Phi, psi and omega in degrees: 000305183300314179302321181294311181296319179295326178296319178297314181295322180295322180300333182254012178056040180278138178268119179276118183267329181197156179203143177220139180221134177220154179236121177239110181047055176069007175262120183267129177236126180223144175234134182231125176258122186231158172249117183255128184281081174102153183295322182297318179293323180302316179298318179293321178296314179304310183299313184290325177294317179298320179295314180295320181296320178301318180293334180266355182074032182257153170255133186237139174230131179255144176214124179274149176231155180275166177299323179295319178296320179295317181297323177295322178297320178297315181293328180296338180295340182266001179283160179294149176229143178232145177257121175256119182254125180248122182239143179189165170291327178209121179264123183251166181301321181297327178294314180294323178298317181292319178297316180298320181295315179297316179301315181296320180298335182258015173085018179256136176250136182281126182252330184201140177233130182220135174281123176247352171275165181293159177289146185264131178276130175272350179278343180228068186296334183273353180289146178302138181222162172213135183236151177209132173243136177252119184249119176269126181238153175248153180112173180241119179302142178298322180210104185297320179297321178293321178299313179297323178297319179292322177294322178297318178297321178296322178294331179285341181267338182227154179281060180223158170245143181227127177236141177234126181228147172295137180276073182242182185296327185295334183301327182248010180239019176287144188223359180224131178237122180252125184248140159291160181259296187293128182064016174233286175286331175238160188270004182230168170262117185301321182297330176290323178294321177294321180295323176300316180294332180270359178084015180233034187302308184295319181299314183285321182300322179296318179292319179300314181300317180293322179294318181290336176277357179083017182273344182231152173296129186296313183299315181293316181292325179295315180298320180292321178291321181297322181298331181289347181271358183303129179096354179294135182288136182301334185297336183285341184297318182297316181295319179294318180299317181292334184263004183299125180280116180288137181295144177310129175085352185295315183294319178296318180298308184296316181296322179292316179300320180296317179296329182272002175088011177284152168263147181231153182214147169257121174242101194232142170277005176272218190238144183299326181306315184276325178296320179290329174298315177293324179303314180292321184288322186258340182086042179280143183280315186233147176225129172224119180205188180272137179269113181289122182283129180229131178229129179054039177076011181234141172289132184258005176080024179218168172240157177267130180087186182288148177289136175277095178256192183299315180295321179294322177300314180297320179294320179294320177301316180295321179296318180294321178299315179296319179298323181273358180070036183246152169278161180296334177296341181265009183251140175247137174236141182226128179196175185234340188253170181300330179286356176266348185303316180301318181283329176295324181287331183280324185289153176298327177228101180256117187246120174277114184256117182042051195267166175292152183307320181295329180284315178300323182292331184261338181280147179282339184224149181212144171234118181238328189274332185246180175280183182299332181290354171299338177301328181300326179293324182292335179257015168093006180277147181247148178299000000 
């Protein structure tokens, strides 16, 4: 199709100014903006295009534009653009309608919509699925923070996640991803698993939950929980490490990032024993966590060195960025708890993953509906 149409235009020395082509379920849609040298040539081009289109089984519509309209189109190329990413297990028309309405209210016009998630099978409706649409918008939001707040509110009303990012160079040049471990790379809090083995599971789990919601000082709550593990036999650590449930999408995400040349790190308020186990299993580059003190084969209820709290995580993220020669805009941070907020705020892309309400409210980006590999959509990768 394209060679035939281009051949017709070439025969008449037509200048092609712009072109777009898309295929939706085997239906080809293309738009071509051309400059035609004179009215006489325009009539001949119309006739020859219609003749060629008839032979190809195409429907053609012509529309003339003025020089002023063309000049406005040229100037519009310099306007700001934002990428709105919609993620869900299933994206419905009502979701897109609501997203479009919010975007419009904030001064954004939709220019292009593309599915970057895999196609959904209707023959296996019960199979796990994940969908993603990438919406390119033009314009400058009146208040970007307010726009993100409205999208967050929309996400609370529907089973969707919505992220809005400036369509700039940093979006595709990020090179370091720093992960929290507990309830992020793995589906449990390791200290709670250790507490179960020590017979104080419920007591510790309640404190952990409150600490992750930001209701307790992290250092104090960590020390109190750690003290309850005193006397635990070292032998239980191996069994817990082997049984750690990896979060949905984590292995696919890490392997993809490695192939694309990203560096990855675990920055955890948990323990190095388990973080290093994950490092070997997933292929993580860097690990920073708390070293669980063990004497004579027994946990003594303390850690060696400073506690890796929220402030320490942010400092480590900055150190790793400097080590890799990256700006903070090129760093991604992913976490779920209140102690992750400092590093999420520092990174160019801070993602609250299945996070506590206080974290979602403060993070600019969130993934709740999909697995960890949903992060790939936010950095522009397609299935």
